[in-house]
Amino acid sequence: MTFVITTYDWVPPFAVGYVRDLRIRWACEEAGLPYEIETTSVREKTPQHFARQPFGQVPILRDGPLSLFESGAILLYLGERSEALMPREAAARAETQQWLVAALNSLEPAVMAMALARIFDQDARAEELALPRLHERLEQLVPVLEGRDFVAAGRFTIADLLLADVLRVVDSLGELGAHPVLSAYMNRITARPAFQRAHAAQLAHFAQAA
């Protein structure tokens, strides 16, 4: 069965390459899971969209009658479908889940606070508050990744996928260069062919929508 990934029909240029359907495309590419893309309007959000995603966001994954939202939940679901994404051994599996949640819960909020202040709100005071909090989180991550290729289970997992994608946003803000260990990790993970295919596909999708 082919998965159906819902993304927006259009986004502003600064968001191209960063819309979170990329995470789901990437996971499917890593695992060789077939998928297709459908769109929903970003300008005029429909009742049908809100019925599937109460916050009007993307991505949404459809697997037959099942419809799932939230990129982390979708990645965990796909991890259950493919050992390429999440190990089956209990301890490695738990470690993978731990770091996926950590990327979403401990790191991404600090990243998004900075992005909101700098890009969306253009609020200098909010940026002044967000910046040290972001770098504190990044400094806490450095010793975790120092001397290891992957964040969990000794191999690539959905935890790396999620963490590297969050770090891509930090890099787009110009704040990752101060942390060479994290920069090297992000570059290593996003050099994977599956990421390159997923990223190129998203760029092509939004280029057609321009």
mmCIF file of C-alpha atoms in Angstrom:
data_model
loop_
_atom_site.group_PDB
_atom_site.id
_atom_site.type_symbol
_atom_site.label_atom_id
_atom_site.label_comp_id
_atom_site.label_asym_id
_atom_site.label_seq_id
_atom_site.Cartn_x
_atom_site.Cartn_y
_atom_site.Cartn_z
ATOM 1 C CA MET A 1 0.000 0.000 0.000
ATOM 2 C CA THR A 2 1.203 3.512 -0.844
ATOM 3 C CA PHE A 3 1.317 6.124 1.911
ATOM 4 C CA VAL A 4 -0.196 9.522 1.155
ATOM 5 C CA ILE A 5 1.611 12.527 2.643
ATOM 6 C CA THR A 6 -0.289 15.810 2.831
ATOM 7 C CA THR A 7 1.652 19.047 2.560
ATOM 8 C CA TYR A 8 0.815 22.627 1.628
ATOM 9 C CA ASP A 9 0.164 23.754 -1.920
ATOM 10 C CA TRP A 10 2.534 26.731 -1.478
ATOM 11 C CA VAL A 11 4.819 28.286 1.138
ATOM 12 C CA PRO A 12 6.879 31.512 1.146
ATOM 13 C CA PRO A 13 10.459 31.173 -0.144
ATOM 14 C CA PHE A 14 12.113 31.116 3.297
ATOM 15 C CA ALA A 15 10.155 27.966 4.209
ATOM 16 C CA VAL A 16 10.946 25.981 1.066
ATOM 17 C CA GLY A 17 13.110 23.012 2.014
ATOM 18 C CA TYR A 18 12.018 23.171 5.659
ATOM 19 C CA VAL A 19 8.334 22.215 5.626
ATOM 20 C CA ARG A 20 7.969 19.198 7.870
ATOM 21 C CA ASP A 21 6.559 16.878 5.245
ATOM 22 C CA LEU A 22 10.274 16.585 4.403
ATOM 23 C CA ARG A 23 10.736 14.450 7.522
ATOM 24 C CA ILE A 24 8.135 11.986 6.313
ATOM 25 C CA ARG A 25 9.399 11.920 2.743
ATOM 26 C CA TRP A 26 12.901 11.275 4.115
ATOM 27 C CA ALA A 27 11.755 8.398 6.319
ATOM 28 C CA CYS A 28 9.940 6.774 3.420
ATOM 29 C CA GLU A 29 13.014 7.181 1.216
ATOM 30 C CA GLU A 30 15.246 5.602 3.882
ATOM 31 C CA ALA A 31 12.932 2.613 4.292
ATOM 32 C CA GLY A 32 11.920 2.182 0.657
ATOM 33 C CA LEU A 33 8.272 2.776 1.549
ATOM 34 C CA PRO A 34 6.159 3.975 -1.396
ATOM 35 C CA TYR A 35 4.434 7.316 -0.986
ATOM 36 C CA GLU A 36 2.651 10.001 -2.918
ATOM 37 C CA ILE A 37 1.975 13.651 -2.163
ATOM 38 C CA GLU A 38 -1.326 15.489 -1.905
ATOM 39 C CA THR A 39 -1.764 19.146 -1.035
ATOM 40 C CA THR A 40 -3.971 21.365 1.060
ATOM 41 C CA SER A 41 -4.254 25.142 0.802
ATOM 42 C CA VAL A 42 -2.064 27.191 3.127
ATOM 43 C CA ARG A 43 -3.914 30.435 2.347
ATOM 44 C CA GLU A 44 -7.485 29.206 2.767
ATOM 45 C CA LYS A 45 -7.505 26.331 5.237
ATOM 46 C CA THR A 46 -10.553 24.172 4.763
ATOM 47 C CA PRO A 47 -12.884 22.476 7.251
ATOM 48 C CA GLN A 48 -11.653 19.162 5.823
ATOM 49 C CA HIS A 49 -8.074 20.097 6.735
ATOM 50 C CA PHE A 50 -9.030 21.034 10.291
ATOM 51 C CA ALA A 51 -11.027 17.821 10.619
ATOM 52 C CA ARG A 52 -7.828 15.853 9.953
ATOM 53 C CA GLN A 53 -5.420 18.224 11.733
ATOM 54 C CA PRO A 54 -7.056 20.419 14.409
ATOM 55 C CA PHE A 55 -4.232 22.989 14.260
ATOM 56 C CA GLY A 56 -4.340 23.318 10.475
ATOM 57 C CA GLN A 57 -0.744 22.172 10.052
ATOM 58 C CA VAL A 58 1.144 19.643 7.941
ATOM 59 C CA PRO A 59 2.293 16.943 7.492
ATOM 60 C CA ILE A 60 -0.518 14.434 7.616
ATOM 61 C CA LEU A 61 0.000 10.782 6.736
ATOM 62 C CA ARG A 62 -2.732 8.567 5.373
ATOM 63 C CA ASP A 63 -2.278 4.807 5.502
ATOM 64 C CA GLY A 64 -5.497 3.290 4.220
ATOM 65 C CA PRO A 65 -8.243 4.354 6.638
ATOM 66 C CA LEU A 66 -5.724 5.664 9.207
ATOM 67 C CA SER A 67 -4.902 9.392 9.221
ATOM 68 C CA LEU A 68 -2.070 10.655 11.442
ATOM 69 C CA PHE A 69 -0.686 14.124 12.152
ATOM 70 C CA GLU A 70 2.407 15.438 13.976
ATOM 71 C CA SER A 71 5.742 14.584 12.370
ATOM 72 C CA GLY A 72 7.084 12.850 15.488
ATOM 73 C CA ALA A 73 4.045 10.584 15.777
ATOM 74 C CA ILE A 74 4.232 9.776 12.070
ATOM 75 C CA LEU A 75 7.942 8.936 12.324
ATOM 76 C CA LEU A 76 7.262 6.595 15.241
ATOM 77 C CA TYR A 77 4.504 4.937 13.223
ATOM 78 C CA LEU A 78 6.797 4.464 10.235
ATOM 79 C CA GLY A 79 9.515 3.215 12.594
ATOM 80 C CA GLU A 80 7.168 0.401 13.538
ATOM 81 C CA ARG A 81 6.873 -0.467 9.865
ATOM 82 C CA SER A 82 10.574 -0.631 9.032
ATOM 83 C CA GLU A 83 13.664 -1.734 10.918
ATOM 84 C CA ALA A 84 15.632 0.652 8.685
ATOM 85 C CA LEU A 85 14.098 3.429 10.789
ATOM 86 C CA MET A 86 13.959 1.939 14.285
ATOM 87 C CA PRO A 87 15.683 -1.137 15.756
ATOM 88 C CA ARG A 88 13.639 -4.046 17.047
ATOM 89 C CA GLU A 89 15.875 -4.783 20.055
ATOM 90 C CA ALA A 90 14.204 -3.331 23.153
ATOM 91 C CA ALA A 91 17.008 -1.162 24.564
ATOM 92 C CA ALA A 92 18.007 0.294 21.173
ATOM 93 C CA ARG A 93 14.367 0.928 20.384
ATOM 94 C CA ALA A 94 13.815 2.760 23.673
ATOM 95 C CA GLU A 95 16.952 4.863 23.131
ATOM 96 C CA THR A 96 15.738 5.802 19.647
ATOM 97 C CA GLN A 97 12.354 6.868 21.000
ATOM 98 C CA GLN A 98 14.022 8.805 23.817
ATOM 99 C CA TRP A 99 16.142 10.891 21.451
ATOM 100 C CA LEU A 100 13.343 11.486 18.987
ATOM 101 C CA VAL A 101 11.233 12.908 21.824
ATOM 102 C CA ALA A 102 14.220 14.891 23.138
ATOM 103 C CA ALA A 103 14.706 16.509 19.739
ATOM 104 C CA LEU A 104 11.036 17.460 19.653
ATOM 105 C CA ASN A 105 10.599 18.446 23.279
ATOM 106 C CA SER A 106 13.950 19.723 24.574
ATOM 107 C CA LEU A 107 15.600 21.177 21.461
ATOM 108 C CA GLU A 108 12.985 22.162 18.888
ATOM 109 C CA PRO A 109 11.031 24.578 21.156
ATOM 110 C CA ALA A 110 14.223 26.589 21.746
ATOM 111 C CA VAL A 111 14.941 26.585 18.018
ATOM 112 C CA MET A 112 11.426 27.672 17.083
ATOM 113 C CA ALA A 113 11.396 30.427 19.719
ATOM 114 C CA MET A 114 14.436 31.872 17.994
ATOM 115 C CA ALA A 115 12.945 31.425 14.516
ATOM 116 C CA LEU A 116 9.675 33.059 15.570
ATOM 117 C CA ALA A 117 11.464 36.020 17.130
ATOM 118 C CA ARG A 118 13.871 36.598 14.243
ATOM 119 C CA ILE A 119 11.883 35.646 11.151
ATOM 120 C CA PHE A 120 8.177 35.823 11.900
ATOM 121 C CA ASP A 121 7.799 38.461 14.617
ATOM 122 C CA GLN A 122 11.035 40.395 13.964
ATOM 123 C CA ASP A 123 11.065 41.106 17.680
ATOM 124 C CA ALA A 124 14.526 42.169 18.849
ATOM 125 C CA ARG A 125 13.716 41.744 22.541
ATOM 126 C CA ALA A 126 12.307 38.249 22.022
ATOM 127 C CA GLU A 127 15.384 37.356 19.982
ATOM 128 C CA GLU A 128 17.650 38.654 22.735
ATOM 129 C CA LEU A 129 15.920 36.311 25.183
ATOM 130 C CA ALA A 130 15.758 33.324 22.825
ATOM 131 C CA LEU A 131 19.372 33.327 21.639
ATOM 132 C CA PRO A 132 21.140 32.346 24.898
ATOM 133 C CA ARG A 133 18.497 29.710 25.601
ATOM 134 C CA LEU A 134 19.077 28.193 22.170
ATOM 135 C CA HIS A 135 22.855 28.091 22.597
ATOM 136 C CA GLU A 136 22.523 26.587 26.056
ATOM 137 C CA ARG A 137 20.572 23.689 24.550
ATOM 138 C CA LEU A 138 23.100 23.299 21.750
ATOM 139 C CA GLU A 139 26.013 23.256 24.208
ATOM 140 C CA GLN A 140 24.243 20.543 26.196
ATOM 141 C CA LEU A 141 23.962 18.450 23.034
ATOM 142 C CA VAL A 142 27.626 18.743 22.039
ATOM 143 C CA PRO A 143 29.042 16.153 24.500
ATOM 144 C CA VAL A 144 26.328 13.692 23.482
ATOM 145 C CA LEU A 145 27.414 13.737 19.834
ATOM 146 C CA GLU A 146 31.136 14.170 20.378
ATOM 147 C CA GLY A 147 32.884 11.039 19.195
ATOM 148 C CA ARG A 148 29.825 9.250 17.860
ATOM 149 C CA ASP A 149 28.299 9.065 14.410
ATOM 150 C CA PHE A 150 24.667 8.633 15.485
ATOM 151 C CA VAL A 151 22.641 9.851 18.441
ATOM 152 C CA ALA A 152 21.076 6.487 19.390
ATOM 153 C CA ALA A 153 21.459 2.741 18.983
ATOM 154 C CA GLY A 154 24.851 2.992 17.260
ATOM 155 C CA ARG A 155 23.211 3.364 13.832
ATOM 156 C CA PHE A 156 20.985 5.647 11.810
ATOM 157 C CA THR A 157 17.425 5.869 13.134
ATOM 158 C CA ILE A 158 14.455 8.217 13.043
ATOM 159 C CA ALA A 159 16.078 9.977 16.018
ATOM 160 C CA ASP A 160 18.928 11.110 13.742
ATOM 161 C CA LEU A 161 16.448 12.114 11.062
ATOM 162 C CA LEU A 162 14.491 14.299 13.459
ATOM 163 C CA LEU A 163 17.512 15.758 15.251
ATOM 164 C CA ALA A 164 19.367 16.599 12.040
ATOM 165 C CA ASP A 165 16.270 18.268 10.631
ATOM 166 C CA VAL A 166 15.938 20.454 13.720
ATOM 167 C CA LEU A 167 19.630 21.366 13.463
ATOM 168 C CA ARG A 168 19.071 22.361 9.825
ATOM 169 C CA VAL A 169 16.812 25.142 11.091
ATOM 170 C CA VAL A 170 19.521 26.278 13.520
ATOM 171 C CA ASP A 171 21.954 26.333 10.612
ATOM 172 C CA SER A 172 19.519 28.376 8.494
ATOM 173 C CA LEU A 173 19.463 30.941 11.315
ATOM 174 C CA GLY A 174 23.263 31.162 11.202
ATOM 175 C CA GLU A 175 23.644 29.825 14.743
ATOM 176 C CA LEU A 176 25.145 26.363 14.210
ATOM 177 C CA GLY A 177 28.663 27.378 13.137
ATOM 178 C CA ALA A 178 29.655 28.041 16.747
ATOM 179 C CA HIS A 179 29.158 24.338 17.453
ATOM 180 C CA PRO A 180 31.380 22.405 15.001
ATOM 181 C CA VAL A 181 30.511 19.005 16.482
ATOM 182 C CA LEU A 182 26.829 19.616 15.782
ATOM 183 C CA SER A 183 27.519 21.110 12.378
ATOM 184 C CA ALA A 184 29.573 18.059 11.376
ATOM 185 C CA TYR A 185 26.825 15.740 12.627
ATOM 186 C CA MET A 186 24.114 17.577 10.691
ATOM 187 C CA ASN A 187 26.204 17.583 7.514
ATOM 188 C CA ARG A 188 26.939 13.872 7.880
ATOM 189 C CA ILE A 189 23.305 12.882 8.385
ATOM 190 C CA THR A 190 21.948 15.113 5.620
ATOM 191 C CA ALA A 191 24.546 13.775 3.185
ATOM 192 C CA ARG A 192 22.583 10.530 3.129
ATOM 193 C CA PRO A 193 21.100 9.806 -0.324
ATOM 194 C CA ALA A 194 17.592 9.418 1.123
ATOM 195 C CA PHE A 195 17.696 12.968 2.501
ATOM 196 C CA GLN A 196 19.003 14.312 -0.772
ATOM 197 C CA ARG A 197 16.143 12.678 -2.676
ATOM 198 C CA ALA A 198 13.503 13.879 -0.217
ATOM 199 C CA HIS A 199 14.896 17.408 -0.136
ATOM 200 C CA ALA A 200 15.079 17.629 -3.925
ATOM 201 C CA ALA A 201 11.497 16.370 -4.171
ATOM 202 C CA GLN A 202 10.231 19.048 -1.797
ATOM 203 C CA LEU A 203 12.111 21.781 -3.640
ATOM 204 C CA ALA A 204 10.609 20.574 -6.921
ATOM 205 C CA HIS A 205 7.123 20.442 -5.398
ATOM 206 C CA PHE A 206 7.190 24.073 -4.260
ATOM 207 C CA ALA A 207 8.959 25.246 -7.417
ATOM 208 C CA GLN A 208 5.944 24.018 -9.369
ATOM 209 C CA ALA A 209 3.648 25.903 -6.983
ATOM 210 C CA ALA A 210 5.482 29.218 -7.344
#
